[in-house]
XYZ file of C-alpha atoms in Angstrom:
676
model
C -87.280 6.555 5.693
C -85.982 6.757 1.757
C -86.163 4.439 -0.282
C -84.914 4.937 -3.927
C -87.161 4.641 -7.231
C -86.723 2.985 -10.310
C -87.261 3.981 -14.154
C -90.154 4.890 -16.654
C -90.200 3.653 -20.421
C -87.377 0.885 -18.572
C -88.057 -2.248 -18.804
C -87.551 -4.401 -15.579
C -83.938 -7.036 -15.255
C -85.064 -10.056 -15.167
C -85.742 -11.357 -11.229
C -82.430 -13.790 -12.103
C -79.981 -10.475 -12.910
C -78.154 -9.635 -9.845
C -77.097 -6.014 -7.967
C -73.962 -6.308 -9.293
C -74.887 -7.815 -12.737
C -77.981 -4.710 -12.870
C -74.840 -2.135 -12.434
C -72.835 -3.585 -14.511
C -75.169 -2.875 -17.008
C -76.353 0.631 -16.081
C -71.872 1.327 -16.334
C -72.053 0.435 -19.656
C -75.287 2.105 -20.831
C -73.583 5.888 -19.050
C -70.413 4.863 -21.057
C -71.988 4.558 -25.032
C -73.900 7.501 -24.056
C -70.959 9.307 -22.843
C -69.158 8.286 -25.218
C -71.431 8.780 -28.767
C -71.406 12.509 -27.900
C -75.388 12.404 -27.542
C -77.554 14.346 -25.768
C -81.162 14.013 -22.656
C -83.134 17.718 -23.773
C -85.215 18.868 -21.630
C -88.233 21.233 -22.985
C -88.243 25.087 -21.216
C -90.949 25.015 -18.675
C -91.335 29.071 -18.912
C -93.768 28.897 -15.850
C -92.976 24.484 -14.867
C -96.529 23.601 -12.690
C -93.949 21.043 -10.811
C -90.097 20.784 -9.990
C -89.017 17.950 -9.760
C -86.256 17.681 -7.137
C -83.034 15.377 -7.750
C -79.725 15.136 -5.148
C -76.507 14.240 -6.613
C -73.528 11.960 -5.149
C -71.991 10.334 -7.707
C -73.876 7.016 -8.526
C -73.730 8.488 -12.362
C -75.218 5.460 -14.062
C -78.070 5.524 -11.977
C -78.787 9.335 -12.206
C -78.186 8.323 -16.914
C -81.422 6.220 -15.315
C -83.327 8.538 -13.921
C -82.715 11.505 -16.475
C -83.741 9.617 -19.538
C -87.405 8.143 -17.908
C -88.450 11.193 -16.373
C -87.311 12.942 -19.926
C -89.964 10.718 -21.585
C -92.706 11.916 -19.241
C -96.075 13.100 -20.680
C -97.140 15.392 -17.395
C -98.461 19.641 -17.342
C -94.908 21.874 -18.101
C -91.775 20.896 -15.685
C -89.123 21.764 -14.358
C -86.328 19.885 -13.208
C -83.474 20.956 -10.386
C -80.637 19.038 -10.206
C -78.411 19.634 -6.544
C -75.229 17.657 -7.138
C -73.455 17.333 -3.122
C -69.816 17.509 -5.436
C -70.053 14.320 -6.776
C -66.299 12.956 -8.065
C -67.422 10.014 -10.271
C -68.409 11.081 -14.364
C -71.468 12.877 -12.891
C -70.325 16.256 -13.443
C -70.021 15.265 -16.977
C -73.163 13.834 -17.912
C -74.258 16.398 -16.804
C -72.293 18.311 -19.661
C -74.655 16.137 -21.745
C -78.547 17.519 -20.191
C -80.030 20.704 -21.505
C -82.986 22.476 -20.517
C -82.176 22.096 -16.087
C -80.626 23.916 -13.283
C -78.307 22.665 -12.164
C -76.558 23.423 -8.616
C -73.626 21.857 -7.536
C -72.482 22.316 -4.551
C -68.899 22.535 -3.058
C -68.958 19.678 -0.801
C -71.708 16.878 -0.076
C -74.251 18.864 1.690
C -76.149 15.293 2.595
C -79.714 14.833 0.215
C -82.301 16.810 3.278
C -80.747 19.492 2.937
C -80.210 19.937 -1.448
C -84.281 18.510 -0.809
C -84.547 22.315 1.056
C -82.404 24.423 -1.013
C -83.937 23.062 -4.112
C -87.313 24.402 -3.251
C -86.024 27.420 -2.627
C -85.367 28.320 -5.858
C -87.732 26.183 -7.111
C -90.998 27.674 -9.138
C -92.958 25.006 -9.363
C -96.551 24.553 -7.825
C -95.106 21.066 -6.799
C -92.410 19.627 -5.230
C -91.641 15.794 -6.533
C -89.209 14.677 -4.624
C -87.615 11.672 -6.621
C -84.521 10.140 -6.126
C -81.615 8.761 -8.305
C -81.331 5.635 -7.811
C -85.563 6.039 -9.139
C -86.440 5.750 -12.205
C -90.450 6.812 -12.481
C -93.069 4.958 -15.140
C -95.149 6.408 -17.639
C -97.671 8.375 -15.775
C -96.628 9.163 -12.367
C -95.982 12.977 -12.366
C -99.338 13.325 -14.323
C -101.655 11.514 -11.769
C -99.265 12.155 -8.713
C -100.186 16.580 -9.544
C -104.352 14.826 -10.880
C -104.617 13.451 -7.232
C -102.954 16.510 -5.421
C -105.901 18.556 -6.911
C -108.807 16.434 -6.414
C -108.621 17.607 -2.979
C -107.900 20.455 -1.473
C -106.187 18.734 1.652
C -103.915 16.490 0.505
C -101.046 17.357 1.624
C -98.792 14.893 0.323
C -98.887 11.972 -2.648
C -96.366 8.466 -3.315
C -96.901 5.754 -5.106
C -95.764 2.285 -5.644
C -92.095 1.358 -5.479
C -90.839 -2.106 -7.669
C -87.133 -3.390 -6.547
C -85.687 -3.740 -9.752
C -86.134 -8.209 -10.069
C -89.764 -7.166 -9.933
C -91.299 -7.553 -6.738
C -92.340 -4.601 -4.398
C -90.931 -2.336 -2.243
C -93.953 -0.232 -0.989
C -96.921 0.261 -1.341
C -97.323 3.112 1.114
C -96.127 2.587 4.672
C -96.499 2.206 7.932
C -95.599 4.404 10.975
C -95.675 1.184 13.974
C -95.831 2.747 17.586
C -91.943 1.863 18.041
C -91.303 4.423 15.475
C -89.967 1.217 12.344
C -91.253 1.841 9.507
C -92.855 -0.785 6.960
C -93.511 -0.955 3.602
C -97.198 -2.427 2.710
C -96.831 -5.159 0.926
C -92.737 -5.337 0.733
C -91.348 -8.540 -1.258
C -95.089 -9.024 -3.069
C -96.458 -9.062 -6.854
C -96.783 -5.541 -7.851
C -99.939 -6.305 -9.689
C -101.323 -7.685 -6.501
C -104.680 -6.243 -6.379
C -104.360 -5.412 -2.392
C -101.792 -2.800 -3.587
C -103.790 -1.621 -6.611
C -106.389 0.850 -5.324
C -105.403 4.607 -3.574
C -105.738 5.302 0.264
C -104.618 6.958 2.794
C -101.295 6.276 4.974
C -98.514 7.097 7.508
C -97.085 8.043 5.279
C -94.900 7.734 2.151
C -91.095 7.652 0.598
C -89.150 10.431 -0.621
C -87.903 8.701 -3.042
C -90.617 9.471 -4.985
C -93.646 11.730 -3.570
C -94.809 15.211 -3.824
C -95.972 17.604 -2.321
C -97.008 21.264 -2.640
C -94.143 24.094 -2.715
C -95.582 26.773 -0.572
C -96.813 23.733 1.738
C -93.543 21.877 1.732
C -92.068 26.290 2.871
C -94.546 26.628 5.243
C -93.666 23.371 7.156
C -89.634 24.408 7.096
C -89.078 21.983 4.777
C -87.546 18.403 6.126
C -86.610 19.497 9.505
C -82.663 19.562 9.700
C -82.062 17.079 12.639
C -82.585 14.436 10.028
C -79.486 15.754 7.832
C -78.083 14.302 6.032
C -81.102 11.487 4.863
C -83.388 8.901 6.578
C -86.530 10.370 8.294
C -87.103 13.118 6.598
C -89.886 12.051 4.170
C -91.867 10.108 7.053
C -91.272 13.054 9.713
C -92.542 15.537 6.997
C -95.552 13.842 6.054
C -96.142 13.448 9.866
C -96.307 17.033 10.055
C -98.630 17.466 7.207
C -101.090 15.163 9.292
C -100.665 17.117 12.339
C -100.744 20.354 9.804
C -104.773 18.341 8.741
C -103.543 17.749 5.715
C -103.605 14.015 4.540
C -100.790 11.594 2.459
C -102.702 9.215 -0.487
C -101.091 6.695 -2.053
C -101.898 5.970 -6.402
C -101.361 2.832 -7.374
C -100.265 4.268 -10.456
C -97.749 6.770 -9.666
C -94.340 4.402 -10.379
C -90.822 3.711 -9.660
C -88.776 1.325 -10.200
C -85.841 1.913 -7.126
C -82.890 0.351 -6.400
C -82.873 0.205 -2.948
C -79.870 1.713 -1.463
C -78.776 2.474 -5.292
C -77.386 5.899 -4.118
C -76.065 4.645 -0.309
C -72.319 3.664 0.306
C -73.440 0.443 1.627
C -76.951 -1.098 2.863
C -75.121 -1.483 6.120
C -74.323 2.686 6.173
C -77.773 2.909 5.674
C -79.584 1.013 7.659
C -77.386 2.531 10.652
C -78.177 5.556 9.539
C -81.610 4.741 9.678
C -81.654 3.493 13.534
C -80.109 6.036 14.379
C -82.715 8.809 12.824
C -85.690 6.340 14.282
C -84.239 7.444 17.680
C -84.572 10.723 16.745
C -87.915 10.476 15.638
C -89.383 8.933 18.255
C -88.189 11.214 20.612
C -89.961 14.184 18.615
C -92.581 12.435 18.414
C -93.268 10.033 21.110
C -97.518 11.831 22.110
C -98.230 11.359 18.154
C -96.952 7.425 18.100
C -98.310 6.693 21.454
C -101.800 6.007 19.626
C -100.420 4.053 16.356
C -100.316 0.354 16.432
C -97.880 -1.687 18.169
C -95.652 -3.406 15.270
C -96.912 -7.215 15.023
C -100.420 -5.969 16.662
C -101.920 -6.061 14.649
C -101.424 -7.156 10.977
C -100.090 -4.224 7.967
C -103.651 -5.318 6.453
C -105.162 -3.371 9.381
C -102.486 0.011 9.900
C -102.325 0.362 5.578
C -105.099 2.414 5.585
C -104.668 5.576 7.691
C -108.042 7.004 9.131
C -111.897 5.585 9.863
C -113.999 4.999 7.300
C -118.293 3.502 8.139
C -117.508 0.312 7.195
C -115.467 -2.326 5.639
C -117.436 -4.339 3.299
C -116.757 -6.923 1.555
C -118.336 -8.329 -1.896
C -117.640 -11.765 -3.454
C -118.628 -12.206 -6.965
C -117.704 -13.850 -10.174
C -115.284 -11.375 -11.110
C -114.977 -7.282 -11.367
C -118.091 -5.207 -12.092
C -117.654 -4.522 -15.388
C -120.969 -2.700 -17.200
C -120.501 -3.626 -20.317
C -120.647 -6.740 -19.299
C -125.183 -7.832 -19.391
C -125.558 -9.725 -16.541
C -125.863 -8.711 -13.109
C -122.855 -7.074 -13.263
C -123.835 -2.914 -14.625
C -125.772 -2.920 -11.291
C -122.474 -4.409 -9.589
C -121.368 -1.630 -10.383
C -123.246 0.761 -8.920
C -123.611 -1.262 -5.858
C -119.743 -0.877 -4.961
C -120.413 3.120 -6.796
C -122.760 3.115 -3.342
C -121.096 1.038 -0.434
C -117.902 3.140 -1.525
C -119.705 6.571 -2.225
C -120.945 6.236 1.189
C -117.909 6.029 2.748
C -116.909 1.988 3.848
C -114.319 1.023 2.274
C -115.192 -2.114 0.025
C -113.318 -5.136 -1.732
C -114.429 -7.487 -4.086
C -112.791 -11.004 -4.239
C -113.760 -12.643 -7.684
C -114.859 -16.443 -8.066
C -114.525 -16.870 -11.088
C -112.300 -14.594 -12.994
C -108.638 -13.425 -12.745
C -108.281 -9.742 -13.819
C -104.899 -10.134 -16.622
C -104.153 -6.607 -15.585
C -105.181 -3.933 -12.898
C -106.647 -2.013 -15.802
C -109.146 -4.464 -16.792
C -109.734 -5.237 -12.889
C -110.800 -1.773 -12.682
C -112.198 0.280 -15.445
C -116.255 0.080 -13.941
C -114.639 0.733 -10.268
C -113.791 4.036 -8.319
C -109.801 4.129 -6.764
C -110.731 3.790 -3.295
C -111.944 0.324 -4.271
C -109.702 -2.820 -3.422
C -110.318 -5.956 -6.369
C -108.407 -8.501 -5.070
C -107.269 -10.523 -8.404
C -106.131 -14.554 -6.482
C -106.928 -17.611 -7.836
C -110.555 -17.079 -8.262
C -113.019 -19.982 -6.281
C -109.435 -21.948 -5.391
C -107.832 -18.958 -3.523
C -110.936 -17.996 -1.420
C -110.430 -19.776 1.898
C -107.142 -18.900 2.177
C -107.845 -14.483 1.773
C -111.128 -14.524 3.883
C -108.577 -16.700 6.962
C -106.057 -14.003 6.158
C -108.486 -11.853 6.632
C -110.813 -12.544 8.867
C -112.694 -11.360 11.705
C -111.325 -7.806 8.949
C -114.633 -6.288 7.752
C -118.412 -6.280 8.659
C -120.782 -7.087 6.749
C -119.886 -9.369 3.458
C -122.334 -9.471 0.162
C -122.480 -12.604 -1.067
C -124.053 -12.064 -4.367
C -125.489 -15.134 -7.062
C -126.969 -18.461 -5.483
C -123.739 -20.086 -7.396
C -121.816 -17.760 -5.605
C -123.688 -18.836 -1.851
C -123.357 -22.483 -2.811
C -120.249 -21.886 -3.137
C -119.882 -20.488 0.271
C -121.546 -22.703 2.596
C -119.529 -25.895 -0.004
C -116.358 -24.393 2.125
C -117.978 -22.998 4.877
C -120.470 -24.071 5.943
C -123.033 -21.500 7.759
C -122.499 -18.148 7.079
C -122.970 -17.643 11.374
C -119.488 -18.967 10.729
C -117.685 -17.057 8.096
C -115.955 -14.326 9.811
C -117.051 -13.580 13.989
C -118.742 -10.464 13.845
C -119.103 -10.005 10.042
C -123.496 -9.583 9.688
C -123.731 -11.753 5.615
C -125.886 -10.189 3.230
C -126.679 -12.753 0.102
C -127.550 -10.009 -2.999
C -129.838 -12.226 -5.045
C -129.080 -10.206 -8.125
C -131.360 -12.844 -10.342
C -134.132 -15.396 -8.496
C -132.329 -17.788 -11.211
C -135.700 -20.767 -10.939
C -138.033 -18.155 -12.199
C -135.372 -17.565 -15.305
C -135.252 -21.960 -15.537
C -138.868 -22.067 -15.595
C -139.329 -19.327 -18.401
C -136.670 -20.875 -20.034
C -137.780 -24.816 -19.679
C -141.429 -23.368 -21.184
C -139.887 -21.963 -24.257
C -138.854 -24.731 -24.952
C -142.450 -27.131 -24.700
C -141.928 -28.341 -21.021
C -144.702 -28.058 -18.561
C -144.113 -25.935 -15.387
C -147.365 -25.519 -13.129
C -147.064 -23.313 -10.652
C -145.788 -25.014 -7.792
C -142.958 -26.466 -9.778
C -142.266 -22.602 -9.511
C -142.876 -22.069 -5.821
C -140.581 -25.321 -4.796
C -137.696 -24.092 -7.811
C -138.297 -20.859 -5.820
C -137.865 -22.093 -2.519
C -135.065 -24.825 -2.871
C -132.627 -21.118 -3.770
C -134.572 -18.909 -1.532
C -133.303 -22.005 1.140
C -129.592 -20.371 0.749
C -131.285 -16.651 2.412
C -133.492 -18.350 4.727
C -130.057 -17.847 7.551
C -128.430 -14.653 6.632
C -128.811 -11.757 7.647
C -130.380 -9.617 5.056
C -131.449 -10.393 1.698
C -131.110 -7.673 -1.406
C -133.558 -8.042 -4.335
C -134.451 -6.290 -7.527
C -137.464 -5.832 -7.733
C -140.905 -5.701 -5.704
C -142.114 -9.223 -7.918
C -138.786 -11.069 -7.426
C -139.363 -9.472 -3.505
C -142.940 -11.687 -2.582
C -140.646 -14.418 -4.066
C -138.086 -14.734 -2.317
C -140.106 -14.450 1.126
C -142.920 -16.443 -0.002
C -139.291 -18.412 -0.528
C -138.143 -18.208 3.099
C -136.681 -15.505 3.220
C -136.513 -12.390 5.807
C -135.661 -9.126 5.724
C -135.685 -8.808 2.357
C -134.800 -5.634 0.286
C -134.792 -3.535 -2.683
C -131.594 -1.840 -4.247
C -132.478 -2.433 -7.379
C -130.467 0.164 -9.967
C -128.794 3.045 -10.748
C -128.631 4.958 -14.222
C -128.599 9.022 -14.549
C -131.243 9.637 -18.076
C -129.292 10.836 -20.302
C -130.704 11.101 -24.228
C -129.479 11.542 -26.607
C -130.899 14.610 -29.280
C -131.596 13.361 -32.814
C -134.491 13.959 -33.561
C -136.834 11.008 -35.121
C -137.020 11.912 -38.226
C -133.525 12.068 -38.109
C -133.791 8.155 -37.166
C -133.145 4.703 -38.263
C -133.905 1.401 -37.949
C -133.589 -1.288 -34.948
C -131.798 -1.845 -31.665
C -130.567 -4.459 -29.414
C -128.249 -4.422 -27.097
C -127.887 -7.621 -24.500
C -124.288 -9.346 -23.383
C -124.066 -12.831 -25.028
C -122.625 -16.405 -23.463
C -124.561 -20.518 -22.902
C -128.263 -21.191 -23.223
C -128.866 -16.574 -22.788
C -131.915 -15.931 -23.322
C -130.684 -12.724 -25.524
C -129.962 -15.785 -27.295
C -132.935 -16.927 -27.735
C -135.070 -13.851 -27.901
C -133.175 -12.686 -31.046
C -133.291 -15.502 -33.085
C -136.532 -15.335 -32.760
C -136.218 -11.770 -33.112
C -134.731 -11.935 -36.371
C -136.290 -15.016 -37.610
C -140.676 -14.894 -36.845
C -140.523 -10.524 -36.514
C -138.425 -9.151 -38.366
C -139.906 -9.684 -41.600
C -143.222 -8.512 -40.798
C -141.729 -5.514 -40.273
C -139.690 -4.939 -43.084
C -142.672 -6.855 -45.352
C -144.385 -3.302 -44.286
C -142.018 -0.873 -43.457
C -139.642 -0.978 -46.745
C -136.587 -3.317 -46.657
C -134.373 -0.621 -45.978
C -135.255 -0.813 -42.044
C -131.873 -2.554 -40.222
C -131.822 -4.229 -36.949
C -128.632 -3.630 -34.956
C -127.532 -6.082 -32.675
C -125.081 -5.077 -30.301
C -123.571 -6.903 -27.300
C -119.819 -8.794 -26.036
C -119.234 -12.386 -27.195
C -122.603 -13.107 -29.635
C -122.717 -16.966 -30.734
C -121.754 -18.586 -34.582
C -126.120 -18.194 -34.688
C -126.328 -15.059 -33.403
C -123.041 -13.553 -36.293
C -124.596 -15.985 -39.011
C -127.685 -13.169 -38.704
C -125.265 -10.666 -40.569
C -126.517 -9.673 -43.935
C -128.255 -5.839 -45.369
C -131.330 -6.647 -43.517
C -128.335 -7.227 -40.135
C -126.385 -5.897 -38.235
C -123.543 -7.337 -35.993
C -120.785 -5.532 -34.293
C -120.705 -7.445 -31.057
C -119.141 -5.568 -28.130
C -119.127 -2.283 -28.764
C -117.523 -0.042 -26.323
C -120.387 3.354 -26.636
C -123.231 2.725 -26.878
C -124.108 5.737 -27.303
C -124.049 6.795 -31.094
C -126.242 3.942 -31.876
C -128.918 4.764 -29.425
C -128.516 8.117 -31.049
C -128.320 6.710 -35.051
C -131.406 4.609 -33.750
C -134.845 4.837 -33.693
C -136.422 2.030 -31.550
C -135.299 -0.589 -29.990
C -136.687 -3.561 -29.395
C -136.289 -6.889 -26.356
C -138.484 -9.328 -27.036
C -136.958 -11.664 -24.361
C -138.738 -14.264 -23.056
C -137.563 -15.619 -20.375
C -135.119 -13.828 -17.449
C -134.932 -12.574 -14.145
C -133.854 -9.900 -12.351
C -134.304 -6.910 -14.243
C -134.296 -6.136 -17.889
C -131.487 -3.719 -18.043
C -131.046 -2.850 -21.209
C -134.973 -1.592 -21.318
C -133.704 0.794 -18.335
C -130.353 1.786 -20.387
C -132.252 2.266 -23.917
C -134.712 4.267 -22.299
C -132.452 6.943 -20.329
C -130.910 7.310 -23.930
C -133.844 8.358 -24.513
C -134.767 5.618 -27.397
C -138.412 4.397 -27.135
C -138.876 0.503 -26.174
C -140.604 -2.608 -27.389
C -140.566 -4.591 -25.012
C -141.905 -8.658 -23.596
C -144.587 -8.608 -21.628
C -142.879 -10.324 -19.521
C -139.714 -7.458 -19.234
C -143.044 -5.187 -18.462
C -144.461 -6.750 -15.666
C -140.365 -6.819 -13.977
C -140.378 -3.197 -14.252
C -144.051 -1.926 -13.184
C -144.636 -0.214 -15.998
C -147.225 1.056 -17.636
C -147.978 -0.655 -21.485
C -148.875 2.355 -23.731
C -147.051 4.954 -22.028
C -143.743 4.213 -20.609
C -143.433 0.857 -23.394
C -144.950 -1.064 -25.782
C -145.487 -3.648 -24.942
C -146.031 -7.722 -26.763
C -145.546 -10.931 -27.669
C -146.875 -12.486 -30.499
C -144.867 -12.098 -33.632
C -147.373 -9.783 -35.096
C -148.083 -8.021 -31.884
C -144.027 -7.190 -31.292
C -144.536 -6.359 -35.251
C -147.343 -3.892 -34.816
C -145.511 -2.534 -32.234
C -142.563 -1.587 -33.695
C -144.308 -0.086 -36.669
C -145.798 2.258 -34.608
C -143.294 3.476 -32.679
C -141.470 3.524 -35.708
C -143.858 5.577 -37.873
C -146.172 7.776 -35.139
C -143.590 11.368 -34.419
C -145.984 11.831 -31.478
C -146.501 8.499 -30.307
C -143.062 8.075 -30.313
C -142.617 11.362 -28.290
C -145.180 10.925 -25.727
C -142.844 7.562 -25.197
C -139.566 8.488 -24.959
C -140.114 11.042 -22.380
C -143.132 9.402 -20.263
C -139.922 6.262 -20.563
C -136.653 8.986 -19.057
C -139.294 9.725 -16.726
C -140.079 6.835 -15.517
C -136.871 5.913 -15.314
C -135.242 9.757 -13.266
C -138.196 8.007 -10.511
C -137.450 4.639 -10.316
C -134.083 4.106 -10.487
C -131.608 7.257 -9.637
C -128.572 7.439 -7.711
C -129.653 8.686 -4.515
C -132.816 6.213 -4.335
C -130.076 3.447 -4.894
C -127.975 5.181 -1.906
C -130.886 5.097 0.141
C -131.909 1.446 -0.910
C -128.048 0.167 -0.670
C -127.800 2.063 3.465
C -130.844 1.064 4.471
C -130.377 -2.276 3.735
C -127.053 -2.645 5.480
C -128.570 -0.982 7.864
């Protein structure tokens, strides 16, 4: 079934705007355009990459909106091929005001299907984009569609989100059921929901917005004439693509506003024609349809994606993975990527963060990962109820999220039938809390620490597997009563910056901040007790840069002649390249020090506390310099700052440790072992 679409660069109509009032507004816009004598101009394309095919039969007001949106597209050179099926309204007048397009004029209305086939034969582009005249592409749609086909040789067609004039979703890819009926996934929902913002293979995508390689289309004989004049030709074409070994891909950033049935004589006529074409479709493809899901025998959740992946994995965490956020979220991003690379379908449910937009939620995840943007913790019960039995594995990250699920749903065995439950400790928070209390002057003996660890580990003594970030924390969790504990550390690719020792200046600290953050304590201690000692030896020109999200007021107050506090920095590369020494004076923490790993991977030698050195199990004096007292820490900074040979030796050794301990291949092996 064909769908229509909507406008790029055109604002969504108000939800209260009816079809009739919207049409009146578009008619006024058409009249104003034609009365003004204006011209819509498309740049000529000597060698177009894409041919955009638009079939017209009246509804000039929709055609103006469609062409206006298309004219603003920023993409590789494209041509526009318009077939006018003998329109009797103001369409011929409108086309006289459009330059740079090819117009094929038919003496009679030959229908959508035959007009598309005729235009495809005359098109010059490598790709064809079939676009309804009641569809207005949203910015970037054409470029993203072409990108999706170019990424993989087996992609036969790309479709996207169709958004209705009232702002609701018409479809995000479509399902073909066993009886030949079709259903647009998430119809009537919010088009910004995370459930429709991930890329996947689908049964078919609407011909209102469908890109395909031109040669593939011609090789398959174009749209099948038995579905003329229209409807089901797109479903039939996509089915034939699957039968020929090609994939049909839904990509959410390929999007358009669509006036559904806007190009039809009436909604009733369109629905009647669809039912008649459905009977032809079933007769042609009865064998293929026999392997499809029965309507309502499964939900759209199961049928929404075509093609089997290794398994479905749900990750419950505070927020979407974010490589810039600290607090274990860079590792979370690597975990999600590893699972996706291993062939699993991954959903991330965020308990404490409601994304402001799809881009906010998806910045550091692959296109094929689903990030659910429901209202955090309050929506979790409904979400798990809807998806009961859907996931083969559920990974719960962080102790407070494990506590949340236990409080809501009881023992892990009751959460989802057949699912293996894994607890990703991310960090043993009891160890961090014990360190914080000691720094605050409290007396915390080892027996108390062991009790705190046992209480935390009790959260996961009855799960199927536990993920620990280091061998040290694995031992602590086992001692606390956990079983089947796997080390899943971190993945970092080395990328040493090129600047030589002599061309570098200053000290660098990187770390995100939050309430009672170890980073706040660390940098305040360093500036107050270590930096003055370093400057006494090296001179007062030595500068410290403190980079990290959300620095609190006491950290911002450190800024001055010797200290820069730029706050959150999107690209740390220039800072790593400019600094001579990285400092990590953390006095209490748990997990593994990602800041040290990332600095070492950039080729920046590190002075770290004994705590961080032990967490990494790196060799003091070789892989990094270690110190705990203010005097010793300052002395270590001076050594690396002044001794070029030592600096180069530590840099080389640390790069090798990152390469050995934290390669992506090793991380994927760790993840696979934990899930097996």
